[in-house]
mmCIF file of C-alpha atoms in Angstrom:
data_model
loop_
_atom_site.group_PDB
_atom_site.id
_atom_site.type_symbol
_atom_site.label_atom_id
_atom_site.label_comp_id
_atom_site.label_asym_id
_atom_site.label_seq_id
_atom_site.Cartn_x
_atom_site.Cartn_y
_atom_site.Cartn_z
ATOM 1 C CA MET A 1 -30.310 3.032 -17.241
ATOM 2 C CA PHE A 2 -31.591 5.986 -15.693
ATOM 3 C CA SER A 3 -32.214 7.053 -12.262
ATOM 4 C CA LEU A 4 -35.416 8.925 -10.564
ATOM 5 C CA THR A 5 -35.837 11.122 -8.196
ATOM 6 C CA THR A 6 -39.399 11.660 -6.218
ATOM 7 C CA GLU A 7 -41.162 14.438 -4.938
ATOM 8 C CA SER A 8 -44.580 14.158 -2.964
ATOM 9 C CA SER A 9 -46.970 16.130 -1.679
ATOM 10 C CA GLU A 10 -49.163 15.079 1.282
ATOM 11 C CA SER A 11 -53.134 14.287 1.016
ATOM 12 C CA ALA A 12 -55.629 17.028 2.100
ATOM 13 C CA ARG A 13 -57.451 16.511 4.997
ATOM 14 C CA PRO A 14 -61.170 15.577 5.386
ATOM 15 C CA GLU A 15 -63.167 18.938 6.035
ATOM 16 C CA ILE A 16 -65.090 18.443 9.787
ATOM 17 C CA GLY A 17 -68.733 19.877 8.935
ATOM 18 C CA GLY A 18 -72.555 19.910 9.447
ATOM 19 C CA ASP A 19 -73.802 21.990 12.850
ATOM 20 C CA ALA A 20 -72.466 20.529 16.650
ATOM 21 C CA GLY A 21 -69.325 19.542 15.411
ATOM 22 C CA ALA A 22 -70.648 16.724 13.060
ATOM 23 C CA ILE A 23 -68.289 14.896 11.067
ATOM 24 C CA GLY A 24 -69.470 15.084 7.747
ATOM 25 C CA PRO A 25 -69.017 12.278 4.788
ATOM 26 C CA ASP A 26 -65.166 11.821 4.431
ATOM 27 C CA PRO A 27 -64.028 13.192 0.935
ATOM 28 C CA LYS A 28 -62.046 12.171 -1.722
ATOM 29 C CA PRO A 29 -58.485 12.886 -0.639
ATOM 30 C CA SER A 30 -57.063 14.827 -3.496
ATOM 31 C CA ILE A 31 -53.278 13.667 -3.883
ATOM 32 C CA LEU A 32 -51.269 16.810 -5.607
ATOM 33 C CA PRO A 33 -49.581 15.177 -9.202
ATOM 34 C CA VAL A 34 -46.545 13.290 -8.801
ATOM 35 C CA SER A 35 -43.486 15.311 -10.122
ATOM 36 C CA ARG A 36 -40.285 13.382 -11.352
ATOM 37 C CA ILE A 37 -36.797 14.344 -12.719
ATOM 38 C CA VAL A 38 -35.477 11.460 -14.551
ATOM 39 C CA HIS A 39 -31.197 11.711 -15.032
ATOM 40 C CA CYS A 40 -31.148 9.940 -18.644
ATOM 41 C CA GLU A 41 -28.501 8.655 -20.303
ATOM 42 C CA ASP A 42 -28.376 11.362 -23.019
ATOM 43 C CA GLY A 43 -26.959 13.950 -20.053
ATOM 44 C CA LEU A 44 -30.145 15.679 -19.679
ATOM 45 C CA GLN A 45 -32.740 15.635 -16.860
ATOM 46 C CA ARG A 46 -36.322 15.338 -17.588
ATOM 47 C CA ARG A 47 -39.112 16.773 -15.689
ATOM 48 C CA ARG A 48 -42.125 13.622 -15.989
ATOM 49 C CA GLY A 49 -45.342 13.930 -14.278
ATOM 50 C CA GLY A 50 -46.707 16.904 -12.707
ATOM 51 C CA GLY A 51 -49.699 17.759 -15.155
ATOM 52 C CA GLY A 52 -49.382 18.683 -18.786
ATOM 53 C CA SER A 53 -48.545 18.073 -22.629
ATOM 54 C CA PRO A 54 -45.198 16.142 -23.114
ATOM 55 C CA ASP A 55 -44.239 18.820 -25.346
ATOM 56 C CA MET A 56 -44.554 21.118 -22.366
ATOM 57 C CA GLN A 57 -41.801 18.701 -20.172
ATOM 58 C CA ARG A 58 -38.763 20.718 -20.826
ATOM 59 C CA SER A 59 -35.710 19.334 -20.902
ATOM 60 C CA ILE A 60 -32.508 20.833 -18.395
ATOM 61 C CA PRO A 61 -29.114 19.821 -19.791
ATOM 62 C CA SER A 62 -26.685 18.388 -16.769
ATOM 63 C CA ARG A 63 -23.498 20.108 -16.300
ATOM 64 C CA PRO A 64 -20.838 18.921 -14.569
ATOM 65 C CA SER A 65 -19.730 21.207 -10.971
ATOM 66 C CA PRO A 66 -16.917 23.732 -11.571
ATOM 67 C CA ARG A 67 -14.882 21.001 -9.165
ATOM 68 C CA ALA A 68 -15.600 18.182 -10.674
ATOM 69 C CA ALA A 69 -14.283 20.146 -14.280
ATOM 70 C CA SER A 70 -10.742 21.345 -12.944
ATOM 71 C CA LYS A 71 -10.229 17.468 -11.759
ATOM 72 C CA ARG A 72 -10.408 16.800 -15.223
ATOM 73 C CA GLN A 73 -8.428 19.463 -16.018
ATOM 74 C CA ALA A 74 -5.807 18.604 -14.201
ATOM 75 C CA GLY A 75 -5.953 15.694 -14.927
ATOM 76 C CA ARG A 76 -5.585 16.321 -18.507
ATOM 77 C CA THR A 77 -3.041 18.689 -18.061
ATOM 78 C CA MET A 78 -0.611 15.669 -16.695
ATOM 79 C CA ALA A 79 -1.192 13.321 -18.953
ATOM 80 C CA GLU A 80 0.040 16.017 -21.467
ATOM 81 C CA THR A 81 2.701 17.192 -20.030
ATOM 82 C CA SER A 82 3.715 13.976 -17.546
ATOM 83 C CA THR A 83 7.568 12.461 -19.317
ATOM 84 C CA PHE A 84 8.752 8.675 -18.509
ATOM 85 C CA ASN A 85 12.010 7.627 -17.824
ATOM 86 C CA THR A 86 12.410 4.232 -19.530
ATOM 87 C CA GLN A 87 15.630 2.214 -19.080
ATOM 88 C CA ARG A 88 16.938 -1.201 -20.890
ATOM 89 C CA SER A 89 17.998 -3.687 -18.946
ATOM 90 C CA VAL A 90 19.590 -7.614 -19.574
ATOM 91 C CA ASP A 91 16.740 -10.139 -19.353
ATOM 92 C CA ARG A 92 17.019 -13.635 -17.985
ATOM 93 C CA GLU A 93 17.553 -14.963 -21.054
ATOM 94 C CA THR A 94 20.548 -12.965 -21.608
ATOM 95 C CA ALA A 95 21.702 -13.192 -18.374
ATOM 96 C CA ASN A 96 21.765 -17.399 -18.927
ATOM 97 C CA ARG A 97 23.742 -17.294 -21.335
ATOM 98 C CA ILE A 98 26.523 -14.999 -19.392
ATOM 99 C CA LEU A 99 26.419 -17.268 -17.418
ATOM 100 C CA ALA A 100 27.551 -20.346 -19.710
ATOM 101 C CA SER A 101 29.823 -18.974 -21.588
ATOM 102 C CA THR A 102 31.320 -18.267 -18.099
ATOM 103 C CA VAL A 103 30.953 -21.183 -15.894
ATOM 104 C CA ASP A 104 32.692 -22.994 -19.757
ATOM 105 C CA ALA A 105 35.638 -20.433 -19.518
ATOM 106 C CA ALA A 106 35.978 -21.171 -15.971
ATOM 107 C CA HIS A 107 35.729 -25.271 -16.448
ATOM 108 C CA GLU A 108 38.726 -24.110 -19.328
ATOM 109 C CA ARG A 109 40.765 -22.696 -16.389
ATOM 110 C CA ASN A 110 40.403 -25.105 -14.139
ATOM 111 C CA CYS A 111 38.782 -23.206 -11.213
ATOM 112 C CA ALA A 112 35.297 -23.371 -9.648
ATOM 113 C CA VAL A 113 33.420 -19.921 -8.880
ATOM 114 C CA SER A 114 30.389 -18.501 -8.714
ATOM 115 C CA VAL A 115 29.202 -15.925 -11.250
ATOM 116 C CA ALA A 116 26.031 -13.563 -10.914
ATOM 117 C CA VAL A 117 24.070 -11.420 -13.452
ATOM 118 C CA VAL A 118 22.009 -8.174 -12.151
ATOM 119 C CA ASP A 119 20.123 -5.758 -14.304
ATOM 120 C CA CYS A 120 20.334 -1.954 -14.003
ATOM 121 C CA GLY A 121 18.793 -1.424 -10.820
ATOM 122 C CA GLY A 122 20.542 -3.773 -8.910
ATOM 123 C CA HIS A 123 18.312 -6.357 -9.260
ATOM 124 C CA LEU A 124 19.893 -10.194 -9.478
ATOM 125 C CA VAL A 125 18.447 -12.047 -12.718
ATOM 126 C CA ALA A 126 20.533 -15.039 -12.805
ATOM 127 C CA PHE A 127 23.352 -17.054 -10.725
ATOM 128 C CA ASN A 128 25.111 -20.059 -11.255
ATOM 129 C CA ARG A 129 27.400 -21.484 -8.546
ATOM 130 C CA MET A 130 29.719 -23.963 -9.834
ATOM 131 C CA ASP A 131 30.201 -27.378 -8.623
ATOM 132 C CA GLY A 132 33.601 -26.861 -5.888
ATOM 133 C CA ALA A 133 33.178 -23.480 -5.455
ATOM 134 C CA PHE A 134 33.709 -21.510 -1.771
ATOM 135 C CA HIS A 135 30.185 -20.929 0.015
ATOM 136 C CA GLY A 136 31.151 -17.423 0.597
ATOM 137 C CA SER A 137 31.425 -17.099 -3.620
ATOM 138 C CA VAL A 138 27.918 -17.343 -3.673
ATOM 139 C CA ASP A 139 27.481 -13.792 -1.552
ATOM 140 C CA ALA A 140 30.359 -12.144 -2.700
ATOM 141 C CA ALA A 141 29.544 -12.484 -6.727
ATOM 142 C CA ILE A 142 26.380 -10.910 -5.716
ATOM 143 C CA GLY A 143 26.928 -8.576 -3.469
ATOM 144 C CA LYS A 144 29.842 -7.543 -6.068
ATOM 145 C CA ALA A 145 27.539 -7.523 -8.837
ATOM 146 C CA ARG A 146 24.701 -5.787 -7.107
ATOM 147 C CA SER A 147 27.938 -2.207 -6.333
ATOM 148 C CA CYS A 148 28.845 -2.777 -9.749
ATOM 149 C CA ALA A 149 25.266 -1.509 -10.886
ATOM 150 C CA GLY A 150 24.771 0.968 -7.832
ATOM 151 C CA PHE A 151 28.279 2.903 -9.538
ATOM 152 C CA ARG A 152 28.111 1.637 -12.993
ATOM 153 C CA ALA A 153 31.497 1.357 -13.248
ATOM 154 C CA PRO A 154 34.739 -1.941 -12.481
ATOM 155 C CA LEU A 155 34.690 -2.111 -8.832
ATOM 156 C CA GLN A 156 38.824 -2.982 -9.857
ATOM 157 C CA ALA A 157 39.515 1.119 -10.121
ATOM 158 C CA PHE A 158 37.748 1.625 -6.780
ATOM 159 C CA GLY A 159 40.185 -1.177 -5.600
ATOM 160 C CA LYS A 160 43.220 0.613 -6.402
ATOM 161 C CA LEU A 161 42.314 4.447 -5.109
ATOM 162 C CA ALA A 162 41.388 1.797 -1.654
ATOM 163 C CA ARG A 163 44.574 1.165 -1.261
ATOM 164 C CA ASP A 164 45.753 5.035 -1.356
ATOM 165 C CA LYS A 165 42.136 6.323 -0.465
ATOM 166 C CA PRO A 166 40.915 3.228 2.797
ATOM 167 C CA TRP A 167 37.818 5.970 3.087
ATOM 168 C CA LEU A 168 36.055 4.021 0.060
ATOM 169 C CA GLY A 169 35.220 0.829 1.231
ATOM 170 C CA ASP A 170 33.021 3.122 3.881
ATOM 171 C CA LEU A 171 30.946 4.184 1.338
ATOM 172 C CA PRO A 172 27.528 2.172 1.864
ATOM 173 C CA GLY A 173 27.041 -0.263 -0.740
ATOM 174 C CA LEU A 174 30.828 0.137 -2.652
ATOM 175 C CA ILE A 175 32.472 -3.041 -2.909
ATOM 176 C CA PRO A 176 36.153 -2.210 -3.787
ATOM 177 C CA LEU A 177 37.168 -5.719 -5.329
ATOM 178 C CA GLY A 178 37.510 -6.439 -8.851
ATOM 179 C CA GLY A 179 35.679 -9.338 -10.584
ATOM 180 C CA ALA A 180 32.441 -6.954 -11.411
ATOM 181 C CA VAL A 181 32.221 -5.127 -14.385
ATOM 182 C CA PRO A 182 29.713 -2.796 -16.299
ATOM 183 C CA LEU A 183 27.584 -4.698 -19.591
ATOM 184 C CA THR A 184 26.591 -1.969 -21.775
ATOM 185 C CA HIS A 185 24.570 -2.368 -25.305
ATOM 186 C CA ALA A 186 24.518 0.988 -27.491
ATOM 187 C CA ASP A 187 26.848 3.040 -24.613
ATOM 188 C CA ALA A 188 23.919 2.800 -22.403
ATOM 189 C CA PHE A 189 23.872 0.387 -18.866
ATOM 190 C CA VAL A 190 21.623 -2.227 -18.539
ATOM 191 C CA GLY A 191 23.667 -4.621 -16.145
ATOM 192 C CA ALA A 192 26.269 -6.358 -14.709
ATOM 193 C CA VAL A 193 28.245 -9.231 -13.908
ATOM 194 C CA SER A 194 30.543 -10.314 -11.074
ATOM 195 C CA VAL A 195 32.529 -13.431 -10.010
ATOM 196 C CA SER A 196 34.242 -14.967 -7.393
ATOM 197 C CA GLY A 197 35.732 -17.474 -5.731
ATOM 198 C CA ASP A 198 39.474 -17.142 -7.343
ATOM 199 C CA THR A 199 41.938 -15.149 -7.402
ATOM 200 C CA GLU A 200 41.299 -11.586 -7.844
ATOM 201 C CA GLU A 201 42.861 -11.268 -11.102
ATOM 202 C CA SER A 202 41.146 -14.627 -12.174
ATOM 203 C CA GLU A 203 37.715 -13.068 -11.541
ATOM 204 C CA GLN A 204 38.182 -9.745 -13.339
ATOM 205 C CA SER A 205 39.953 -11.373 -16.198
ATOM 206 C CA LEU A 206 36.219 -13.989 -16.465
ATOM 207 C CA ALA A 207 34.325 -10.938 -15.736
ATOM 208 C CA GLU A 208 35.875 -8.902 -18.449
ATOM 209 C CA PHE A 209 35.418 -11.991 -20.804
ATOM 210 C CA ALA A 210 31.868 -12.295 -19.535
ATOM 211 C CA ALA A 211 31.372 -8.406 -20.643
ATOM 212 C CA LYS A 212 32.724 -8.799 -24.144
ATOM 213 C CA THR A 213 31.203 -11.655 -24.349
ATOM 214 C CA PHE A 214 27.723 -9.671 -24.384
ATOM 215 C CA ALA A 215 29.333 -7.120 -26.089
ATOM 216 C CA SER A 216 29.662 -9.392 -29.490
ATOM 217 C CA TRP A 217 26.005 -10.332 -29.496
ATOM 218 C CA SER A 218 24.707 -6.752 -29.839
#
């Protein structure tokens, strides 16, 4: 496909002839040839029409403007120098397996808890509230899992520090309670698991069990 840009001239006006201002017969209007510039797919501009043989038609290379060339060069430079930070994270299938194993362990201990698994960014991937678990354990489990992912450390360690430094509890996003531990794969942080609904010691034990079970799969 190509587009046309046309340039035309006006027709010649008829001349006034004869004596005493008599108007003679209208001559045949003379129309100047039309010049067309054809923008072809091969990147060339060809001038068509206006007389002359095809051999006299000249081809003009279509050159990009300096501004467009500068933008393309800048885009290539960014693509060549840009780096992307990719990070692994626990997926939903694995998170559901972690939930199942943790719930089975809680059944064996005769306790009803809520279990939450989040990815490396602290986003909820899987959750399970066992029958009989306190309603408050739902938000507690999810909140502790997100807090653990935010600091990438077991929350129990902050709980011990908070006894001597109560101001730790005022840190945004930090929940200094046990029961939430990181999930790691090949020494890389990939998520966190949290348990809530029983004593702090029981929650911590179940969370550590979940993390060790996950590590045994990798």
